[in-house]
mmCIF file of C-alpha atoms in Angstrom:
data_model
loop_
_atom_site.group_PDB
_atom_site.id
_atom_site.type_symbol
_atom_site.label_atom_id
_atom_site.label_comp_id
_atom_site.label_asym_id
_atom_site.label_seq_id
_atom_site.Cartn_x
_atom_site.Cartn_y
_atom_site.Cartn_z
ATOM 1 C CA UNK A 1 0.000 0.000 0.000
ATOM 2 C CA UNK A 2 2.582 2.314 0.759
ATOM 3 C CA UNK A 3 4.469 1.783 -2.399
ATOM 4 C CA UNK A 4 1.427 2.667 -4.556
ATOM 5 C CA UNK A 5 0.690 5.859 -2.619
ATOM 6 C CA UNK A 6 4.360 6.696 -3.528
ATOM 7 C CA UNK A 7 4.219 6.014 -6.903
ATOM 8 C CA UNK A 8 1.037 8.325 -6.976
ATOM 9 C CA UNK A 9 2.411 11.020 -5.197
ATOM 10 C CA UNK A 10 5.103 11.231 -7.844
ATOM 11 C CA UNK A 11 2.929 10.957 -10.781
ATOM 12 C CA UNK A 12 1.824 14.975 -10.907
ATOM 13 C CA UNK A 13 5.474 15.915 -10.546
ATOM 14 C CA UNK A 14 6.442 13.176 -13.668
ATOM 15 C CA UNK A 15 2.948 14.523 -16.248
ATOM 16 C CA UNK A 16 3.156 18.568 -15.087
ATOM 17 C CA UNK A 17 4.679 21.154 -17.684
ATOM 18 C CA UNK A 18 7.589 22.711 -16.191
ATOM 19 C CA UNK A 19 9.503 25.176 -18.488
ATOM 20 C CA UNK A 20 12.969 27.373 -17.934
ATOM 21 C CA UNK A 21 13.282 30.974 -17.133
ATOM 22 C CA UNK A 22 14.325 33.543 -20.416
ATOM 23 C CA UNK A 23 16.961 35.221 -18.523
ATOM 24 C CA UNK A 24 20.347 32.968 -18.916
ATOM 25 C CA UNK A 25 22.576 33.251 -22.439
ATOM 26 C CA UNK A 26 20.722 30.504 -24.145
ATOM 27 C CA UNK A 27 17.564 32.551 -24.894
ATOM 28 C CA UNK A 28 18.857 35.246 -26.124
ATOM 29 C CA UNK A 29 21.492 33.147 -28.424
ATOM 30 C CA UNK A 30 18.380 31.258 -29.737
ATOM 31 C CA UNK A 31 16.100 34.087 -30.662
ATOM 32 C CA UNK A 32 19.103 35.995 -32.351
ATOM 33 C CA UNK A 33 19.347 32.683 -34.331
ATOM 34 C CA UNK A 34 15.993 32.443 -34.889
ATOM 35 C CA UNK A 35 15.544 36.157 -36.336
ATOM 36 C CA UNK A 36 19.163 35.711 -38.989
ATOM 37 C CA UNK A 37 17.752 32.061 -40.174
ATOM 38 C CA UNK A 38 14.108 34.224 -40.783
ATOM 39 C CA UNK A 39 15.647 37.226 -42.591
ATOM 40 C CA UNK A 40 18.448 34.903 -44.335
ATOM 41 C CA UNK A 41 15.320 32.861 -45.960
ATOM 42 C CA UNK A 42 13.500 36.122 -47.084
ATOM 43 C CA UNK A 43 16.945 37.261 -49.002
ATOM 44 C CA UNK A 44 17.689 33.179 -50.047
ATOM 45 C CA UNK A 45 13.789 33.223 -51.481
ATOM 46 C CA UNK A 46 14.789 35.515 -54.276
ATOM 47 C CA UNK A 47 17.210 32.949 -56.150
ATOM 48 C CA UNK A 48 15.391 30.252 -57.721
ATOM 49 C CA UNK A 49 16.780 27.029 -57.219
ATOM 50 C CA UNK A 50 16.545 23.454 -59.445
ATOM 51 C CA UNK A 51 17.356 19.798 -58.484
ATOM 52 C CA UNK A 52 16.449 17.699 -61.749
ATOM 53 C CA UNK A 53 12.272 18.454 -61.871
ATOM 54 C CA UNK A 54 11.973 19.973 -57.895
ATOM 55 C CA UNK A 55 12.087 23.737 -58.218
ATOM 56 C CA UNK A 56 12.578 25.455 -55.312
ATOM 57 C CA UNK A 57 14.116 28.672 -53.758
ATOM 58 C CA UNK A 58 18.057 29.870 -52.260
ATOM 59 C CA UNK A 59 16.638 29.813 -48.900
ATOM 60 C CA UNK A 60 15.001 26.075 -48.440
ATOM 61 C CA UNK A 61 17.688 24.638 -46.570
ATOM 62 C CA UNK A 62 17.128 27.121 -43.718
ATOM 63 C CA UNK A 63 13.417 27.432 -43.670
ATOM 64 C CA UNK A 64 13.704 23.958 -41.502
ATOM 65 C CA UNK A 65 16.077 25.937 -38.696
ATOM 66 C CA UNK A 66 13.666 28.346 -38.331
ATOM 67 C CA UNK A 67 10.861 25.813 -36.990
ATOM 68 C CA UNK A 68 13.474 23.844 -34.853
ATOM 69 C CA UNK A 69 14.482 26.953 -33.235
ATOM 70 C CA UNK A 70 10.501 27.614 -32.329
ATOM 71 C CA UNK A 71 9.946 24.628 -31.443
ATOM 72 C CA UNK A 72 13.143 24.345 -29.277
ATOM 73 C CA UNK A 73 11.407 27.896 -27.178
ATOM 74 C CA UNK A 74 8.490 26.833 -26.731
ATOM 75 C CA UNK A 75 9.612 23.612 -25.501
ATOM 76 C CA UNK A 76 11.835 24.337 -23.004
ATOM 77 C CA UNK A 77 10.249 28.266 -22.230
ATOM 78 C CA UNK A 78 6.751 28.026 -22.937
ATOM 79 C CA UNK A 79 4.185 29.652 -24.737
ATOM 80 C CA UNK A 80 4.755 33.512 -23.494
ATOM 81 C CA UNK A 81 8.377 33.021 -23.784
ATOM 82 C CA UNK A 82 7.857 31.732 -27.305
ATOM 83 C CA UNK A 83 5.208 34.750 -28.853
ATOM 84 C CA UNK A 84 7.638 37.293 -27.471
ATOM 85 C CA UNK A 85 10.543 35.522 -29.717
ATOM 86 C CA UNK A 86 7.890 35.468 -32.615
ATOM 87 C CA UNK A 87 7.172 38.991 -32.967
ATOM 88 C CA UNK A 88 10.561 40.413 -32.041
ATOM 89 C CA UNK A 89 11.758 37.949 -35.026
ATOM 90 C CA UNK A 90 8.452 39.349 -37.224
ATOM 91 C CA UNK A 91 9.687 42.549 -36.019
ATOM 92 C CA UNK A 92 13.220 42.390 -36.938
ATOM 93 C CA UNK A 93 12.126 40.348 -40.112
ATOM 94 C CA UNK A 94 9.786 43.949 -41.343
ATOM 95 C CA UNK A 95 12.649 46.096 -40.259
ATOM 96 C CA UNK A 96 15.628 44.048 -42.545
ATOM 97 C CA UNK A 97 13.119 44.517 -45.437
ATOM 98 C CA UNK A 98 12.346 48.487 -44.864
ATOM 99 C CA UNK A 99 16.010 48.445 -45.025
ATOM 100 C CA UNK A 100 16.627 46.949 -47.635
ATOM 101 C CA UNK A 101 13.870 48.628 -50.214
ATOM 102 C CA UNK A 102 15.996 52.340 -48.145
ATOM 103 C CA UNK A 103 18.899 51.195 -49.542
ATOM 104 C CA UNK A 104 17.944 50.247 -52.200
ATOM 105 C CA UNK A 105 16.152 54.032 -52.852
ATOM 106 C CA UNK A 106 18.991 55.638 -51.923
ATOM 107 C CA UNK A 107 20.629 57.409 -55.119
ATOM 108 C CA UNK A 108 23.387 55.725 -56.240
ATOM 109 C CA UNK A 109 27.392 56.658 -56.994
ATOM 110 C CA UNK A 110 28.011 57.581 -60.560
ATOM 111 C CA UNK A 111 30.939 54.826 -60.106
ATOM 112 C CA UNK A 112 28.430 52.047 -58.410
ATOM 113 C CA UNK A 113 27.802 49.483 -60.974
ATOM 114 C CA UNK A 114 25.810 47.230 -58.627
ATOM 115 C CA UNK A 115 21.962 48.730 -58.772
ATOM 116 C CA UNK A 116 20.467 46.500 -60.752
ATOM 117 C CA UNK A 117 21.663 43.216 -58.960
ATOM 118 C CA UNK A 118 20.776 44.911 -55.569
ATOM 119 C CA UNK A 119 17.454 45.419 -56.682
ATOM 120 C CA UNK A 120 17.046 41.819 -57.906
ATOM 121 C CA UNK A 121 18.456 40.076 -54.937
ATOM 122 C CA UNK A 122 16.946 42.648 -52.116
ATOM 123 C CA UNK A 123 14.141 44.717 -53.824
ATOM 124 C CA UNK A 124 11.141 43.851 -51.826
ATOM 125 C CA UNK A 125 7.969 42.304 -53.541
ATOM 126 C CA UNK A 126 5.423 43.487 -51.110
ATOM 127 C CA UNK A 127 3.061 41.191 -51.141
ATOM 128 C CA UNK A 128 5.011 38.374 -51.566
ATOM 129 C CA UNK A 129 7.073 40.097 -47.668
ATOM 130 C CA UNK A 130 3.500 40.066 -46.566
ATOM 131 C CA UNK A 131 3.010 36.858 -47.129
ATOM 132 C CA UNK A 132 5.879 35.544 -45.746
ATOM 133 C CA UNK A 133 5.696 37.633 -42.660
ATOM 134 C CA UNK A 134 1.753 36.803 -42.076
ATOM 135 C CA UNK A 135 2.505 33.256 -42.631
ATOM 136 C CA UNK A 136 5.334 33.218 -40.202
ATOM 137 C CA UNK A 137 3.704 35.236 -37.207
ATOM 138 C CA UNK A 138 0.908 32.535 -37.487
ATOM 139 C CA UNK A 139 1.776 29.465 -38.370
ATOM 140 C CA UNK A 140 4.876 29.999 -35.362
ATOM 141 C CA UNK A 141 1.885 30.957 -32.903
ATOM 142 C CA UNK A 142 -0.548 27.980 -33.556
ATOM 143 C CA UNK A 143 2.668 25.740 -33.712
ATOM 144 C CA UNK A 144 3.884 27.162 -30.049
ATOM 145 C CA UNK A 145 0.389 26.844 -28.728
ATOM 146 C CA UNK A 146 -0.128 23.612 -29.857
ATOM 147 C CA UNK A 147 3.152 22.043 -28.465
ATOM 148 C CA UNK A 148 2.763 23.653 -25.377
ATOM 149 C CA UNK A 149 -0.905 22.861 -24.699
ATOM 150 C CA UNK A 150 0.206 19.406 -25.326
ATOM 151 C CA UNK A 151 2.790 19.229 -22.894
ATOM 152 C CA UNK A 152 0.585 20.916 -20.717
ATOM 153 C CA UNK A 153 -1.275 17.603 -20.836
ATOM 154 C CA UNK A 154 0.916 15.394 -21.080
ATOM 155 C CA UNK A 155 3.976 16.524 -19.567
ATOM 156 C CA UNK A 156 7.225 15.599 -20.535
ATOM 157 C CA UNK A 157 6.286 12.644 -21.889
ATOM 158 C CA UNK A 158 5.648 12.304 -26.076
ATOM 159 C CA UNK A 159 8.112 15.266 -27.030
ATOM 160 C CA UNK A 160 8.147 13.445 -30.989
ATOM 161 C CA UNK A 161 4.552 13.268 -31.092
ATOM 162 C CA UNK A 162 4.032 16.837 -29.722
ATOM 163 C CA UNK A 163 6.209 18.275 -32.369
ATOM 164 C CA UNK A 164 4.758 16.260 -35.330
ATOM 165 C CA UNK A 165 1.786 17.262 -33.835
ATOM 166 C CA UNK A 166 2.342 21.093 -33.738
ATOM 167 C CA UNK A 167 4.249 21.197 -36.845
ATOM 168 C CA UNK A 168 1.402 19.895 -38.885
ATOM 169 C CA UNK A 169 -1.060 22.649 -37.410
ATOM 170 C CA UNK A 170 1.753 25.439 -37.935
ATOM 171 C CA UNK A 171 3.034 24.644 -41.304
ATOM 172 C CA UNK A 172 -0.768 24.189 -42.783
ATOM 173 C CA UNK A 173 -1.316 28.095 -41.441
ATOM 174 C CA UNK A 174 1.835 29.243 -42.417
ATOM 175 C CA UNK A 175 1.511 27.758 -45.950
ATOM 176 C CA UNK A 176 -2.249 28.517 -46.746
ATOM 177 C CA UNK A 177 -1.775 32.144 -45.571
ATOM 178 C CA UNK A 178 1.555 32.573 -47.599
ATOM 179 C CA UNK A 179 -0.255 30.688 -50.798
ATOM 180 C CA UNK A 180 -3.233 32.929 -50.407
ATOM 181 C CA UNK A 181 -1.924 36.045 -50.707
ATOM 182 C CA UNK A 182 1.257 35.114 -53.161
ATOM 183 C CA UNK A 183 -0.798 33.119 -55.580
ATOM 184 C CA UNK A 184 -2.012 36.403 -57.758
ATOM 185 C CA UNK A 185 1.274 37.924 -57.532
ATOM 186 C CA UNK A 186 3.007 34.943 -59.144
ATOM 187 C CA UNK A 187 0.201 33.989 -62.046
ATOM 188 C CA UNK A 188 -2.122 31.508 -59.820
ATOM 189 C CA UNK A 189 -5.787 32.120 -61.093
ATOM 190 C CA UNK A 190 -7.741 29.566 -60.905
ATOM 191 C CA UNK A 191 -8.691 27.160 -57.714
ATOM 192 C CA UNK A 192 -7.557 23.441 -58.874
ATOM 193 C CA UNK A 193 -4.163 25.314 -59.340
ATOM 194 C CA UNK A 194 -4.477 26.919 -55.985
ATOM 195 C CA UNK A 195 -5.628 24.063 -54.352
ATOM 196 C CA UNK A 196 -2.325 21.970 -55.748
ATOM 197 C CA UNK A 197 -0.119 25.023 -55.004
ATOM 198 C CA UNK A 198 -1.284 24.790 -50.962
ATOM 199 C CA UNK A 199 -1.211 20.787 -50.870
ATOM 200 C CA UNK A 200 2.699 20.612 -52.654
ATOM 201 C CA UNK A 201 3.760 23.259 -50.490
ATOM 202 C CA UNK A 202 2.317 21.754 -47.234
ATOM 203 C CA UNK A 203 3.656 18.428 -47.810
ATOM 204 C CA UNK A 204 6.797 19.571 -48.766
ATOM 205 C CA UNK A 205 7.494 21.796 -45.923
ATOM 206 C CA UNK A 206 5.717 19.013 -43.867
ATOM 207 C CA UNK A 207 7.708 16.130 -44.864
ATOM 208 C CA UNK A 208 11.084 18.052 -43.979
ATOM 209 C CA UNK A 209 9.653 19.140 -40.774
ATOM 210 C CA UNK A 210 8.978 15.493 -39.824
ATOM 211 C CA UNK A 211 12.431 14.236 -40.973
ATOM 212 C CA UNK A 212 13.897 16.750 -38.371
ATOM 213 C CA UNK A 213 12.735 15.662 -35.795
ATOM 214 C CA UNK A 214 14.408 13.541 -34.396
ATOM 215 C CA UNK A 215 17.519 16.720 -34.624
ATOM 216 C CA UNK A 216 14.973 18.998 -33.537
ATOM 217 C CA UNK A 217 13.975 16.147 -30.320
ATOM 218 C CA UNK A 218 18.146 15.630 -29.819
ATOM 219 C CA UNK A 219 18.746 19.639 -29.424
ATOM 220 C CA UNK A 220 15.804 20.122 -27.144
ATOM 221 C CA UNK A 221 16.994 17.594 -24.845
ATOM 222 C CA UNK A 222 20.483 19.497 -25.101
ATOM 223 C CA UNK A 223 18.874 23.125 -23.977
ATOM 224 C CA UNK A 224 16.944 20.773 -21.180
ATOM 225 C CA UNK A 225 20.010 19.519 -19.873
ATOM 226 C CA UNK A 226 22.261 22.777 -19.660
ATOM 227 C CA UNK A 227 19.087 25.091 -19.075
ATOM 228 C CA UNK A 228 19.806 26.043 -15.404
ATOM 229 C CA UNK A 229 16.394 27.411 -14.628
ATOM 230 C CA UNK A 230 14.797 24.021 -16.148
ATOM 231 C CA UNK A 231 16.915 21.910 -14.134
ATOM 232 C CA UNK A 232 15.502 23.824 -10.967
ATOM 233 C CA UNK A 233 11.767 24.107 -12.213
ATOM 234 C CA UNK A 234 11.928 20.075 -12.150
ATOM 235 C CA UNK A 235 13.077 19.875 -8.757
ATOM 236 C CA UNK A 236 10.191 21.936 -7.872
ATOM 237 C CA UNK A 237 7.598 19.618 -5.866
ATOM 238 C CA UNK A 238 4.277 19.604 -8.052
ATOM 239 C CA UNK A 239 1.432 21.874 -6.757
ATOM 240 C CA UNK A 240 -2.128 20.840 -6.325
#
């Protein structure tokens, strides 16, 4: 009897959500992460980019890191912790663009011979920024509030599920937002295109997210490990 009242009393403490403090080095180093890997992707998306019959953009291998990294903060920091990271990256992400279309404006040297391929690899498309920005802001909420909700009930048990879980919810938002708005600007009229357009792209983006993982699982575990405020919020007896 007294064995099975002890293995209750430490089942809240084993299921509860516990998540770290923002205020040690690791935070900070992964939201400055986060916001380069965003606003590297938005200058990588204007270089198109063929293997054999997949057509893609300069900025696909990163567009993964940028999910990881969200998923690694709202993991180990929770869901506040996590929007905060979101819209200073959004933020920063507007800002790098504003720049960008400023320089860009600004009149140039009669001895610069650079304007045009500035303007090609930096010149903003507006709606296509919009898109990508809209698509980011909510498709990184819905998959921060799904993982952590899920944790919430679950505890720190099912980490892989949780983040298969939260990916599919965040990358469906993030690409039927981006789709919707980009489709006019690059010829999509019609909605059996449209409708292929969304599908591809959430499969796609999908499929990687799901083959990270287990990366994604191994570098969470890391932060858990060296996080000194997690280590102490586990230690924490569970409240009632």
């Amino acid at each position: 009897m007294g064995e099975i009242s002890a293995s209750l009393s430490q089942r809240p403490k084993a299921s509860r959500a516990v998540f770290a403090a923002a205020g040690s080095p690791y935070f900070s180093t992964v939201l400055a992460l986060m916001a380069v890997v965003v606003i590297l992707s938005n200058i990588g998306a204007a270089k198109g980019v063929t293997f054999g019959p997949i057509v893609t953009d300069g900025g696909f291998f990163l567009f993964p890191l940028a999910y990881i990294l969200g998923d690694v903060i709202s993991e180990v920091y929770g869901f506040k912790i996590a929007r905060r990271a979101i819209i200073t990256t959004f933020v920063l992400a507007a800002f790098s663009t504003l720049c960008f279309w400023i320089m860009i404006e600004l009149p140039a040297a009669e001895w610069y011979d650079g304007q045009e391929a500035l303007e090609r690899t930096l010149g903003p498309i507006w709606l296509i920024v919009l898109a990508s920005l809209l698509g980011f802001l909510v498709g990184q909420t819905l998959n921060s509030l799904v993982l952590v909700k899920m944790k919430e009930r679950f505890g720190e048990r099912g980490l892989v599920g949780r983040l298969m879980g939260s990916t599919g919810v965040g990358e469906f938002a993030d690409t039927l937002i981006f789709c919707s708005i980009a489709a006019s600007v690059i010829g999509i009229a019609d909605a059996p295109t449209f409708i292929n357009y969304v599908l591809v792209g959430f499969l796609y983006k999908t499929a990687v997210e799901f083959a990270f993982v287990p990366v994604t699982a191994f570098v969470i575990r890391w932060f858990k490990r060296r996080e000194p405020s997690y280590s102490l919020a586990e230690q924490e007896p569970a409240t009632a």
